[in-house]
Tab-separated table of C-alpha atoms and ligand atoms in Angstrom:
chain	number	residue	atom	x	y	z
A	25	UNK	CA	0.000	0.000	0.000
A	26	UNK	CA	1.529	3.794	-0.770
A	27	UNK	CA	1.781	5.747	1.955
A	28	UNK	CA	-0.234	9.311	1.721
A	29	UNK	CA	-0.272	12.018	3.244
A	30	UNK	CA	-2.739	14.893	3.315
A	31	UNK	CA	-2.716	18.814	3.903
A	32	UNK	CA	-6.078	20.137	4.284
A	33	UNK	CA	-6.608	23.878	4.970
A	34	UNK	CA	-9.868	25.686	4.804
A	35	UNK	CA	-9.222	28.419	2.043
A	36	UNK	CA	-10.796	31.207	4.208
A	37	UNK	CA	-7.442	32.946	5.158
A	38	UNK	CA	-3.576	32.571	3.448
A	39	UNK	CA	-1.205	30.267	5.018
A	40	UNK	CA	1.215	31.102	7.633
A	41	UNK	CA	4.025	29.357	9.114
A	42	UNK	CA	2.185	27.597	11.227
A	43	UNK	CA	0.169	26.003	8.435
A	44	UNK	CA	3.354	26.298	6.576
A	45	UNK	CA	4.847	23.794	9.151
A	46	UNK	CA	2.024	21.272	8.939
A	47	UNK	CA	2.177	21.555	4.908
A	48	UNK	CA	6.056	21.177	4.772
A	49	UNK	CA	5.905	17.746	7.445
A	50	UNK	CA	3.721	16.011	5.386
A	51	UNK	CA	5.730	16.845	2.579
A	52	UNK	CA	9.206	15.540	4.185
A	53	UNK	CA	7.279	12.256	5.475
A	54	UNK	CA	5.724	11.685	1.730
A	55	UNK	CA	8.999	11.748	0.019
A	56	UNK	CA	11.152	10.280	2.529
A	57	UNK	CA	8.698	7.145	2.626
A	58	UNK	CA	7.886	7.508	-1.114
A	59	UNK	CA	4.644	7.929	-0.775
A	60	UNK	CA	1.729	10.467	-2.057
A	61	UNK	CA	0.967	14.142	-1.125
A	62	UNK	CA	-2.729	15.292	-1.264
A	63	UNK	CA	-3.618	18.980	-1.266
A	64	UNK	CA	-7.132	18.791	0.066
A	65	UNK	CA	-9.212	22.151	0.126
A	66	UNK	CA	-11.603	22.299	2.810
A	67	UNK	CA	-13.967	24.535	1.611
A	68	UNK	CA	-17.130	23.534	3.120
A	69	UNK	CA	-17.672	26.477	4.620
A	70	UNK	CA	-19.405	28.783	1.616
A	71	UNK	CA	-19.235	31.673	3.292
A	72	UNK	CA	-15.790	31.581	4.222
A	73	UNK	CA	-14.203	29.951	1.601
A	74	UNK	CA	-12.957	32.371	-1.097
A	75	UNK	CA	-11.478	31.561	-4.418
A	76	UNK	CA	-8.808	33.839	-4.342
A	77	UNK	CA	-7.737	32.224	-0.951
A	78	UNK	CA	-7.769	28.792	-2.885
A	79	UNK	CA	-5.392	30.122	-5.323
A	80	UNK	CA	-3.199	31.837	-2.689
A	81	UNK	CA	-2.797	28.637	-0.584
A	82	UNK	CA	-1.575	26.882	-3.786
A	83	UNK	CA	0.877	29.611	-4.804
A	84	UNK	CA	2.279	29.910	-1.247
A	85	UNK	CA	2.912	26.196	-1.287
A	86	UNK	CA	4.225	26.103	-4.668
A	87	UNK	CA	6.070	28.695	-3.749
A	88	UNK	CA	7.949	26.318	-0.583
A	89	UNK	CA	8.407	23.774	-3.599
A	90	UNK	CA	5.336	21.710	-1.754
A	91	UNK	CA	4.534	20.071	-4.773
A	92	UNK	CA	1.024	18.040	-4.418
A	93	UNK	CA	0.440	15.032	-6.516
A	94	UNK	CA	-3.089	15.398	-6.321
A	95	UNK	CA	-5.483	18.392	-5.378
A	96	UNK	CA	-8.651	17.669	-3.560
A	97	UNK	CA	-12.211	19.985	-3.315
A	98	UNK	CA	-14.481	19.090	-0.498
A	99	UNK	CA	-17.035	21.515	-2.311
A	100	UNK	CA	-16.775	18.736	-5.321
A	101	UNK	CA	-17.718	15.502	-2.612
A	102	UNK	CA	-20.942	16.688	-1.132
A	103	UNK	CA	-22.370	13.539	-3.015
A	104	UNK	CA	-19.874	10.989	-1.365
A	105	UNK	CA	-20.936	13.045	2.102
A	106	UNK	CA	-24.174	12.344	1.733
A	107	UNK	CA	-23.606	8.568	1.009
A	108	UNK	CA	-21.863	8.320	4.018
A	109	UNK	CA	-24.601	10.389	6.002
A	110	UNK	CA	-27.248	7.419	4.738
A	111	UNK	CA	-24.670	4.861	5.695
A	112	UNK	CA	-24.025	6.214	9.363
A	113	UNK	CA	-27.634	6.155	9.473
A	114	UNK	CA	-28.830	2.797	8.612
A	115	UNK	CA	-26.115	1.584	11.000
A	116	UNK	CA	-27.970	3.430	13.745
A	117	UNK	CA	-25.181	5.894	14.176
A	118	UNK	CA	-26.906	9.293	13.795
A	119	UNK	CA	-29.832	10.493	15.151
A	120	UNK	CA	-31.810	13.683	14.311
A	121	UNK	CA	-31.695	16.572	16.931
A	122	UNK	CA	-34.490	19.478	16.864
A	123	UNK	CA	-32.621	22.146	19.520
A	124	UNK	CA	-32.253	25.204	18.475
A	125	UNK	CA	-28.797	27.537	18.991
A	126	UNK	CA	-30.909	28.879	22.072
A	127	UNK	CA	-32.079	25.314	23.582
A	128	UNK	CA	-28.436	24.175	23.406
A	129	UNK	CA	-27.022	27.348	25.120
A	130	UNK	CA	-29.517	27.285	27.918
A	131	UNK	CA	-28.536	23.810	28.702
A	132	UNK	CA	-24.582	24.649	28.801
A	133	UNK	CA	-25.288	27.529	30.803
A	134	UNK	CA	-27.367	25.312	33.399
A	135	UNK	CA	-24.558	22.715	33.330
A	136	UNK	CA	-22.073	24.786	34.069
A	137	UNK	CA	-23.882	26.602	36.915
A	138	UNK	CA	-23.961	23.482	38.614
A	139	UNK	CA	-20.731	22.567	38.120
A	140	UNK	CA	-21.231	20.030	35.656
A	141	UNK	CA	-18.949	19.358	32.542
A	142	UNK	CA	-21.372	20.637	29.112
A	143	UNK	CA	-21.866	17.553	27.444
A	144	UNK	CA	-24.689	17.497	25.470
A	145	UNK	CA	-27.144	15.179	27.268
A	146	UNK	CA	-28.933	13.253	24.570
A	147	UNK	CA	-31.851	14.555	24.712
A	148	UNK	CA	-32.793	13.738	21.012
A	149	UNK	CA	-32.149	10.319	21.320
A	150	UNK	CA	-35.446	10.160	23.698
A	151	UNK	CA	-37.529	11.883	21.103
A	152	UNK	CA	-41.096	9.895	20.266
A	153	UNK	CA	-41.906	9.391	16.169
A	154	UNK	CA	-44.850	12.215	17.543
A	155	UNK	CA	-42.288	14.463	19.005
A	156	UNK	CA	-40.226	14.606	15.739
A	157	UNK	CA	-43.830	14.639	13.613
A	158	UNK	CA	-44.581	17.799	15.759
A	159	UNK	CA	-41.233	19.264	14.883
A	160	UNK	CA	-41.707	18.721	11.527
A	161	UNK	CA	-44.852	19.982	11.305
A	162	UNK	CA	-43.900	22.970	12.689
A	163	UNK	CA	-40.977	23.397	9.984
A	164	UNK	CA	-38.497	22.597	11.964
A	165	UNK	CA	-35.454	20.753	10.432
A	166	UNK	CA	-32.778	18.685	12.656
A	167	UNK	CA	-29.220	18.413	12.520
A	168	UNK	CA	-27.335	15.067	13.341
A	169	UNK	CA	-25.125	14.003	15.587
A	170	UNK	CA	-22.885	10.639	15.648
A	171	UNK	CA	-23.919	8.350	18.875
A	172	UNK	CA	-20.463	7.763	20.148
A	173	UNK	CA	-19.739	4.459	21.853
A	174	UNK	CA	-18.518	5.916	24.964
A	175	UNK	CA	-15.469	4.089	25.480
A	176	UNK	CA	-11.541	5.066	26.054
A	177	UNK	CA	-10.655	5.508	22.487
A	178	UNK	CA	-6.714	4.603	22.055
A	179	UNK	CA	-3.692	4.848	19.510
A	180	UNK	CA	0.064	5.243	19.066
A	181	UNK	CA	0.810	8.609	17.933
A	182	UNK	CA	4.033	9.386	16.325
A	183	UNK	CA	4.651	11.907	18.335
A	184	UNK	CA	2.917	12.036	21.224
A	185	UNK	CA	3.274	8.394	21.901
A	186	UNK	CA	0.515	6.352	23.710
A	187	UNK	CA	-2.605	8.530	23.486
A	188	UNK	CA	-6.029	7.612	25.179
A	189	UNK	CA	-9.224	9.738	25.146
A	190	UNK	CA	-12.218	8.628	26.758
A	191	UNK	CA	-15.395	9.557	24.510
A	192	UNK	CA	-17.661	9.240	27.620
A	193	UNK	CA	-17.129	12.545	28.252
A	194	UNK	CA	-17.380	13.757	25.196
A	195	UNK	CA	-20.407	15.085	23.357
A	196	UNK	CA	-22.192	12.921	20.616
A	197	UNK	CA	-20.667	15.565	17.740
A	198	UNK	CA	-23.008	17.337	15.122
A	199	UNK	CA	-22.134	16.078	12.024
A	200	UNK	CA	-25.020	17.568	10.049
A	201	UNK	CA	-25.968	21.165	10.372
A	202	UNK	CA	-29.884	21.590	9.753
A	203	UNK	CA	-29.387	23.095	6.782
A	204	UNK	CA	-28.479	19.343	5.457
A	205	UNK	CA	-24.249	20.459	5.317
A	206	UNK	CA	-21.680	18.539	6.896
A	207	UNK	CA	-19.458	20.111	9.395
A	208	UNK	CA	-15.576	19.392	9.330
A	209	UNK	CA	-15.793	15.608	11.348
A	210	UNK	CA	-17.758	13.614	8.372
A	211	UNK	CA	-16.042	15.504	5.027
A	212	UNK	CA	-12.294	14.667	6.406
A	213	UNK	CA	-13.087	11.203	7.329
A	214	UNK	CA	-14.890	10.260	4.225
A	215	UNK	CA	-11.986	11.982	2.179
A	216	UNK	CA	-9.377	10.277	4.382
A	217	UNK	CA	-10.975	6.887	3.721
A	218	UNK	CA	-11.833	7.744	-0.102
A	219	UNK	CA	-8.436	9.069	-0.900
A	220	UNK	CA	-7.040	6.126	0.716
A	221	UNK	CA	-4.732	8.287	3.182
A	222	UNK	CA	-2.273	6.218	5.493
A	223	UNK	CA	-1.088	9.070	7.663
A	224	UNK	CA	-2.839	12.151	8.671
A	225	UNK	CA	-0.629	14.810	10.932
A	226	UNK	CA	-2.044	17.766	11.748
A	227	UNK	CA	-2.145	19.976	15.020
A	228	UNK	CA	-2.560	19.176	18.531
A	229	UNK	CA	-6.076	20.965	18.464
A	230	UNK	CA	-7.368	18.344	16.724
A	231	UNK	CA	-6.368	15.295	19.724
A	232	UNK	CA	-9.897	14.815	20.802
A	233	UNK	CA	-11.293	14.734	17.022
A	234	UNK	CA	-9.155	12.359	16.341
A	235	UNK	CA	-10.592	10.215	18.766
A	236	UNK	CA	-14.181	10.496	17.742
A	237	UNK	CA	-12.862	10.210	14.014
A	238	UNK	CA	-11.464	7.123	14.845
A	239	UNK	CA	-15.067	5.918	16.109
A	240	UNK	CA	-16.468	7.267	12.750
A	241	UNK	CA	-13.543	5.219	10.167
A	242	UNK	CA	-14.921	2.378	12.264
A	243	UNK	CA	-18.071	3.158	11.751
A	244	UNK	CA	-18.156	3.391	8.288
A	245	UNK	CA	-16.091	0.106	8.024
A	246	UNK	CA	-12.650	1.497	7.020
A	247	UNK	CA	-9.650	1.143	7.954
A	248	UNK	CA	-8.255	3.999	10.600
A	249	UNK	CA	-4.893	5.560	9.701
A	250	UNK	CA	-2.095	6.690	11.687
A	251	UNK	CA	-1.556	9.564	13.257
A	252	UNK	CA	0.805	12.237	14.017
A	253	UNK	CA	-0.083	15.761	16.406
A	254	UNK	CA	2.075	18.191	16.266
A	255	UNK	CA	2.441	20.985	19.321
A	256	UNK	CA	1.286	24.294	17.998
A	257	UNK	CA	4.011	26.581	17.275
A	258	UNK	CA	4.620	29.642	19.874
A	259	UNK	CA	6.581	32.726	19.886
A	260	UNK	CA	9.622	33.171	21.299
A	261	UNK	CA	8.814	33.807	24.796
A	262	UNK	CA	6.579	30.933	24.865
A	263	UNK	CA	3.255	32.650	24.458
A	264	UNK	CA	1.044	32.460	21.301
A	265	UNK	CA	2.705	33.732	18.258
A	266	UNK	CA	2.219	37.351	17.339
A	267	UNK	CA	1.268	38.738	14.065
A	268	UNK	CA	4.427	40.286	14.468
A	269	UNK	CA	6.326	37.262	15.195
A	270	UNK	CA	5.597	35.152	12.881
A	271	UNK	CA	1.527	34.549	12.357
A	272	UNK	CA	1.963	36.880	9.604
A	273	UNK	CA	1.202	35.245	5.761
A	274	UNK	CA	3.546	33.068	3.903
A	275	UNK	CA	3.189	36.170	1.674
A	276	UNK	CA	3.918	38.837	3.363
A	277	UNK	CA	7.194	37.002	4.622
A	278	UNK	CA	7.821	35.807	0.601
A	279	UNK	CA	7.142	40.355	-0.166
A	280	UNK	CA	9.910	41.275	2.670
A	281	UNK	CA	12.481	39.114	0.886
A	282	UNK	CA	12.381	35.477	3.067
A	283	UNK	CA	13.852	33.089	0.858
A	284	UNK	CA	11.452	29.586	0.922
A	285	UNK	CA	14.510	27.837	1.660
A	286	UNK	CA	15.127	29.722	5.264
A	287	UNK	CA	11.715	28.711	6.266
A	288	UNK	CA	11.514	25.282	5.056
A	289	UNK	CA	15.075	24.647	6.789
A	290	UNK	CA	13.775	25.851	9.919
A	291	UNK	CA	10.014	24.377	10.339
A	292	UNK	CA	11.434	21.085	9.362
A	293	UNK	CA	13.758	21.123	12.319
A	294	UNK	CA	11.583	23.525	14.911
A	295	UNK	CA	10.372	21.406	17.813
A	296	UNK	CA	13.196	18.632	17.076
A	297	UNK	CA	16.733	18.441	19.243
A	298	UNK	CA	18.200	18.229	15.831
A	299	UNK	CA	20.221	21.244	15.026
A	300	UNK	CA	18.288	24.040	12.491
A	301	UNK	CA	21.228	23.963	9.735
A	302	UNK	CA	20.787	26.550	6.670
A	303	UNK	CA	19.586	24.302	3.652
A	304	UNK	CA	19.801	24.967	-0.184
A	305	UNK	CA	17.348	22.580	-1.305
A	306	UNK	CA	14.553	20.655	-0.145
A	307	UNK	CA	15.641	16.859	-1.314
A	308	UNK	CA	18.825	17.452	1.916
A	309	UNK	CA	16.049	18.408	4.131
A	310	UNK	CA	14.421	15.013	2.857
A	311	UNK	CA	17.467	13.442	4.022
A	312	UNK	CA	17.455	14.300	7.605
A	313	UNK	CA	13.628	14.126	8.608
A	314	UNK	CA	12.862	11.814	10.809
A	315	UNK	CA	8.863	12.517	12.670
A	316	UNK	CA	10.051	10.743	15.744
A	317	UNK	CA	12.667	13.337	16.201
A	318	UNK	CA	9.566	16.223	16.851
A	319	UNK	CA	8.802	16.558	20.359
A	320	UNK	CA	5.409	17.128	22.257
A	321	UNK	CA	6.907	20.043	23.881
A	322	UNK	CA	5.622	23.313	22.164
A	323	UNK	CA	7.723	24.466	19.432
A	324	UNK	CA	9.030	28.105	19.311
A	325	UNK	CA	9.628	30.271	16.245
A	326	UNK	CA	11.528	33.021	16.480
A	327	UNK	CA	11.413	35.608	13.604
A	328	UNK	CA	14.957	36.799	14.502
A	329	UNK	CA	16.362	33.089	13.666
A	330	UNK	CA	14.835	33.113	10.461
A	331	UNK	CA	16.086	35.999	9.552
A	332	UNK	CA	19.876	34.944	10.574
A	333	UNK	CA	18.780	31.544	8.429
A	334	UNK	CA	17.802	33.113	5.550
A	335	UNK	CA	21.275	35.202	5.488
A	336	UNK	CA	22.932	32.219	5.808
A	337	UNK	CA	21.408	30.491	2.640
A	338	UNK	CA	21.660	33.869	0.647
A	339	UNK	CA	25.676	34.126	1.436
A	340	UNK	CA	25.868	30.355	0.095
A	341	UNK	CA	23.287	30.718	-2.622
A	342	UNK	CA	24.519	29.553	-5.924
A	343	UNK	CA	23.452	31.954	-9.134
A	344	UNK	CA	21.756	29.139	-10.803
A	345	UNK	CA	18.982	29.216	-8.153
A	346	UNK	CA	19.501	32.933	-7.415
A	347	UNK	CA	18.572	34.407	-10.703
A	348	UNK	CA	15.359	33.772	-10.728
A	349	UNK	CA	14.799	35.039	-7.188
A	350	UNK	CA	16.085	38.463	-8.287
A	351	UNK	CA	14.631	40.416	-10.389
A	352	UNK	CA	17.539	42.691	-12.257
A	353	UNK	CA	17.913	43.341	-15.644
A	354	UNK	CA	21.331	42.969	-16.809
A	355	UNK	CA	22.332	40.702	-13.465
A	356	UNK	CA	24.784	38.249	-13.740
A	357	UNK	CA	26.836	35.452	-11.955
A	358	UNK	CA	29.631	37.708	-10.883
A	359	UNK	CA	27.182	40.743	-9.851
A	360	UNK	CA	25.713	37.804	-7.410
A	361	UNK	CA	28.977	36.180	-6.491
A	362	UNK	CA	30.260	39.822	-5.100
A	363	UNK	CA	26.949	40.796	-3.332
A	364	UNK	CA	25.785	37.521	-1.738
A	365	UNK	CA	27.658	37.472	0.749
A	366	UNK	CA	26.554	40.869	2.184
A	367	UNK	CA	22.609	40.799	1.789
A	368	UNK	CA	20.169	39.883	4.768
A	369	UNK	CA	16.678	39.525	2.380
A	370	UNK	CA	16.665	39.285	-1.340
A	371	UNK	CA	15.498	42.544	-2.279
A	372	UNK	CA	18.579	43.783	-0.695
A	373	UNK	CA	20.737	43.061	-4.175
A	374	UNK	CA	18.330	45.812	-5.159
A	375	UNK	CA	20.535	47.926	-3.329
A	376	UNK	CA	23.997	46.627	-4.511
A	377	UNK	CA	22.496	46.523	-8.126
A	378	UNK	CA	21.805	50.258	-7.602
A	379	UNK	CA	24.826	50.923	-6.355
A	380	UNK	CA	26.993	49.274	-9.524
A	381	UNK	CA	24.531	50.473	-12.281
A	382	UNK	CA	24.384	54.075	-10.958
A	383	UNK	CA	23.639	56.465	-10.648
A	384	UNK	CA	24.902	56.956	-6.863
A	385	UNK	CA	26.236	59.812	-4.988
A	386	UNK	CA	29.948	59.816	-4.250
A	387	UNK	CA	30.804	60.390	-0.552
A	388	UNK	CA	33.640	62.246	-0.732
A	389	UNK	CA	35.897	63.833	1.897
A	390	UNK	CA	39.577	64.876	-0.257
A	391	UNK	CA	39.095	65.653	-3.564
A	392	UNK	CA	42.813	66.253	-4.135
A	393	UNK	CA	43.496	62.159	-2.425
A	394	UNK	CA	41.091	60.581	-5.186
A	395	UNK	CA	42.058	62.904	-8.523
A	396	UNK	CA	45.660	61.635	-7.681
A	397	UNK	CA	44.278	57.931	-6.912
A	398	UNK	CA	42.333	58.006	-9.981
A	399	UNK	CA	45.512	58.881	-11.843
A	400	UNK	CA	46.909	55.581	-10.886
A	401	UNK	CA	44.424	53.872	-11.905
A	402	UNK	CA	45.412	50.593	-14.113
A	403	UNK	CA	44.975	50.904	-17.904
A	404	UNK	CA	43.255	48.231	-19.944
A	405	UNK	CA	40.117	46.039	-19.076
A	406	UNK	CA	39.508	46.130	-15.644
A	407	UNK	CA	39.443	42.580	-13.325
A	408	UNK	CA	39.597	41.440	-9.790
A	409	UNK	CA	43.779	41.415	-9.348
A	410	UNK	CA	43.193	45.043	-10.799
A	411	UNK	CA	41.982	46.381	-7.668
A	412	UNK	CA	45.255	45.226	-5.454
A	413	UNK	CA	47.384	46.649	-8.222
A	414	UNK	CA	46.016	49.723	-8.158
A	415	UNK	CA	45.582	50.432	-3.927
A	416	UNK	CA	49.326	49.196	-4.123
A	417	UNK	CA	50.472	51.710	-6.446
A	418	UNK	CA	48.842	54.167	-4.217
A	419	UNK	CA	49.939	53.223	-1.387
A	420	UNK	CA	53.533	53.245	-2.594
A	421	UNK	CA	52.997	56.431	-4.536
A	422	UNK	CA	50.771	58.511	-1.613
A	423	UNK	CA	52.027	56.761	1.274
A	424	UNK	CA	48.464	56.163	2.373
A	425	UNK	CA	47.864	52.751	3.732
A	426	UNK	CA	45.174	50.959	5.326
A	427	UNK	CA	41.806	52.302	6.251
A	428	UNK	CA	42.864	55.723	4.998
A	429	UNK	CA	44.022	54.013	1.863
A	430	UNK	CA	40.547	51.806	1.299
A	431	UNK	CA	37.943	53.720	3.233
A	432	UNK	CA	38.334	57.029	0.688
A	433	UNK	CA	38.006	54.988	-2.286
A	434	UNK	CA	35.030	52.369	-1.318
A	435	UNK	CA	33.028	55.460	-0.045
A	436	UNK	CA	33.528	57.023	-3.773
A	437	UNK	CA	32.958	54.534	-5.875
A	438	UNK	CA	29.801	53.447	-3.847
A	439	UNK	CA	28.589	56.233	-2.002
A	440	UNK	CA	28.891	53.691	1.081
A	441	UNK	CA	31.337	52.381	3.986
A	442	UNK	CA	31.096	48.940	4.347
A	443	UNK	CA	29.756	46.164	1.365
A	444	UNK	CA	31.043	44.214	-1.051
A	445	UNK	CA	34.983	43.446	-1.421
A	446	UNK	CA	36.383	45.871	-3.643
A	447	UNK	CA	37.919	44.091	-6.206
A	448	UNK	CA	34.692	42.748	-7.297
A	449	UNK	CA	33.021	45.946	-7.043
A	450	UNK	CA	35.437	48.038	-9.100
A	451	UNK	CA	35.306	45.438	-11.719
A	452	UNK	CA	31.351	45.469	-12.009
A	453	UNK	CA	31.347	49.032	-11.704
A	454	UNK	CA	33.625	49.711	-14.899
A	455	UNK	CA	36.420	52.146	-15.638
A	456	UNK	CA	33.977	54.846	-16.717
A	457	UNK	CA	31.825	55.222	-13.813
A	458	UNK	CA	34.746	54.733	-11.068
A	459	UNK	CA	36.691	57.620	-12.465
A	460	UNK	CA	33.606	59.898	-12.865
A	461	UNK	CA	32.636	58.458	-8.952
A	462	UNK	CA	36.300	59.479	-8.203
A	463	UNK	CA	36.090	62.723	-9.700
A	464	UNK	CA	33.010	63.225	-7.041
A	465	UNK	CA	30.388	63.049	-9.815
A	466	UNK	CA	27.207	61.296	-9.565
A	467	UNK	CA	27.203	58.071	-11.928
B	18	LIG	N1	-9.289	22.078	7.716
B	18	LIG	C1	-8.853	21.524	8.956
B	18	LIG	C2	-7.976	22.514	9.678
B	18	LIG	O1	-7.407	23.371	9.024
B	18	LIG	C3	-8.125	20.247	8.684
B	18	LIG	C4	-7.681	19.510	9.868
B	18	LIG	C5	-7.185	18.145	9.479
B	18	LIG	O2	-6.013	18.056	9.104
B	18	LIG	O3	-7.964	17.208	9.482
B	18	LIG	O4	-7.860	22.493	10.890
């Protein structure tokens, strides 16, 4: 049997990295097994479900290099949902409840005022066939809930080890609104079984579903997968994660210039011992996952390491991958080769870019230093032994050495302190600009 795996958002917001996280451990476990990846959409929810969320959960994850090998629509099932609504039925699984939103709430309200836990009491399940006529009659339409054997429902998760959940305290779950459309429980079950998925993983708010789900595969005669909860990811500190910490969209991290690579090589590794190491591609991170490694303990993500990651991976970054990450007319291997190793973000080469092509404002501070410097400069094509040539010549002509010697000339040929090394910049910068730069004129 392959092995599949399944990522199923609800398309009523973008991804962030915590969805990201789910998304990208699926992934790993897929390949690394050899199995299947399912995209599922769970877009049940008409009102909330948009379109252009649909699309921007698949361009987020193509953008990771999350590649699904088959995309799933819960709004193209409802026929297989309501198969498996008669099915639960005959089997004496579901019965019809007439409560409405105010009923329900009075009775929690009572519960709790006398200390008791608000499980819903079963009421329904008392109802006479004149009851329910008189309900009918008066227009009233139920929803359904799944009569769950109340019993300690058990299974081996891999990673939260032995789990147990007892159902008796637990309340028989609507699976049917009145308006005749499923909630989450029945659509992800029925897909799970249909799609023939072997492993689902998803977060640790979903523990006690699982256990009712697991009554519901049963109860539809299928087979009940294994499964995997992950701890939800926090901030730093430990609390929940901030918009400014990290809940923020896959998108707005991809518009300030996070490489996918910096993320994917550190949610693959977050809430592991295993040390986050900067990764190129996603076949290494492959390599190393292991789902027994993650830990129940919550998992922090901390924007600042991310940042520091995705550095990391720039200032390794070969051009092949590179150039189509920036987006510079007239860019090339040796422009990236200089710069790399001084940009944070992407859209920093922006900068550097600007700074070579021109035009930039000199910063100078002794005119009379750089018109004799720019004297010395070497004749014919300029390349990278050309700067040492010429900062020895001046040095041995001027008697200027060290940071007097390089500081002057860096800060007019790019209007800046610190960046690149030199001998790559004077060479992308050209003979024309650097003596007009040295002559203090913008270029
Ligand atoms: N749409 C559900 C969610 O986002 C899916 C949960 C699951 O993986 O079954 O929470």
């Amino acid at each position: 049997m392959t092995a599949k795996f399944r990522f199923a958002p609800s398309p009523t917001g973008y991804l962030h990295v915590g969805n990201a996280r789910l998304a990208l451990i699926n992934w790993l476990y897929a390949k690394k097994v050899g199995g299947a990846f399912v995209l599922r959409l769970d877009d049940t929810d008409e009102e909330r479900s948009t379109e252009e969320y649909a699309t921007g959960i698949q361009q987020d994850l193509s953008w990771l290099g999350l590649v699904w090998d088959d995309l799933k629509k819960q709004s193209d099932r409802s026929s297989n949902y309501q198969a498996a609504f008669e099915k639960l039925k005959a089997a004496g699984r579901l019965y019809p409840c007439y409560e409405t939103g105010e009923e329900l709430d009075y009775k929690r309200k009572r519960q709790l005022s006398r200390k008791l836990p608000p499980v819903y009491d079963r009421s329904a399940l008392k109802l006479t066939d004149e009851e329910i006529a008189a309900y009918e009659a008066e227009g009233r339409k139920p929803h359904w809930r799944f009569l769950l054997d109340q019993e300690v429902v058990g299974w081996t998760d891999d990673v939260r080890g032995s789990v147990e959940v007892d159902c008796a305290s637990m309340s028989d779950p609507v699976l049917i609104r009145s308006d005749g459309r499923p909630l989450y429980h029945l659509p992800s079950v029925v897909d799970d079984i249909d799609f023939g998925i072997t492993h689902v993983i998803r977060g640790e708010d979903h523990v006690s579903n699982t256990a009712l789900h697991i009554q519901i595969f049963k109860a539809l005669g299928a087979e009940v997968p294994g499964f995997a909860h992950l701890p939800l990811l926090m901030g730093p500190d430990g609390g929940p994660l901030s918009k400014r910490e990290g809940s923020q969209s896959l998108r707005e991290l991809r518009e300030s210039g996070v490489d996918p690579m910096s993320i994917n090589s550190l949610l693959a590794r977050l809430g592991t011992s295993d040390n986050v190491e900067a990764r190129g591609d996603l076949a290494t991170v492959v390599d190393g996952f292991d789902i027994s490694r993650f830990s129940r303990a919550a998992a922090k993500f901390d924007p600042a390491e991310l940042k520091n990651l995705n550095a990391r991976i720039l200032h390794e970054m070969p051009w092949e991958t590179a150039k189509d990450r920036v987006d510079l007319d007239g860019a090339d291997e040796a422009f990236w080769l200089a710069i790399r190793g001084n940009i944070d973000v992407i859209s920093d080469a922006t900068d550097w870019w600007q700074t070579v092509t021109g035009p930039i404002t000199p910063v100078v501070e002794d005119q009379a230093f750089l018109d004799k410097a720019a004297a010395l400069l070497p004749d014919g094509e300029l390349d990278e032994g050309s700067w040492k040539a010429w900062t020895g010549a001046v040095k041995d002509e001027l008697g200027v050495k060290g940071k007097a010697l390089f500081m002057p000339l860096r800060q007019a040929l790019t209007g800046k302190s610190h960046g690149p090394e030199m001998n790559r910049m004077l060479v992308l910068i050209g003979r024309d600009k650097a003596l007009a730069r040295l002559a203090g004129k913008s270029a």
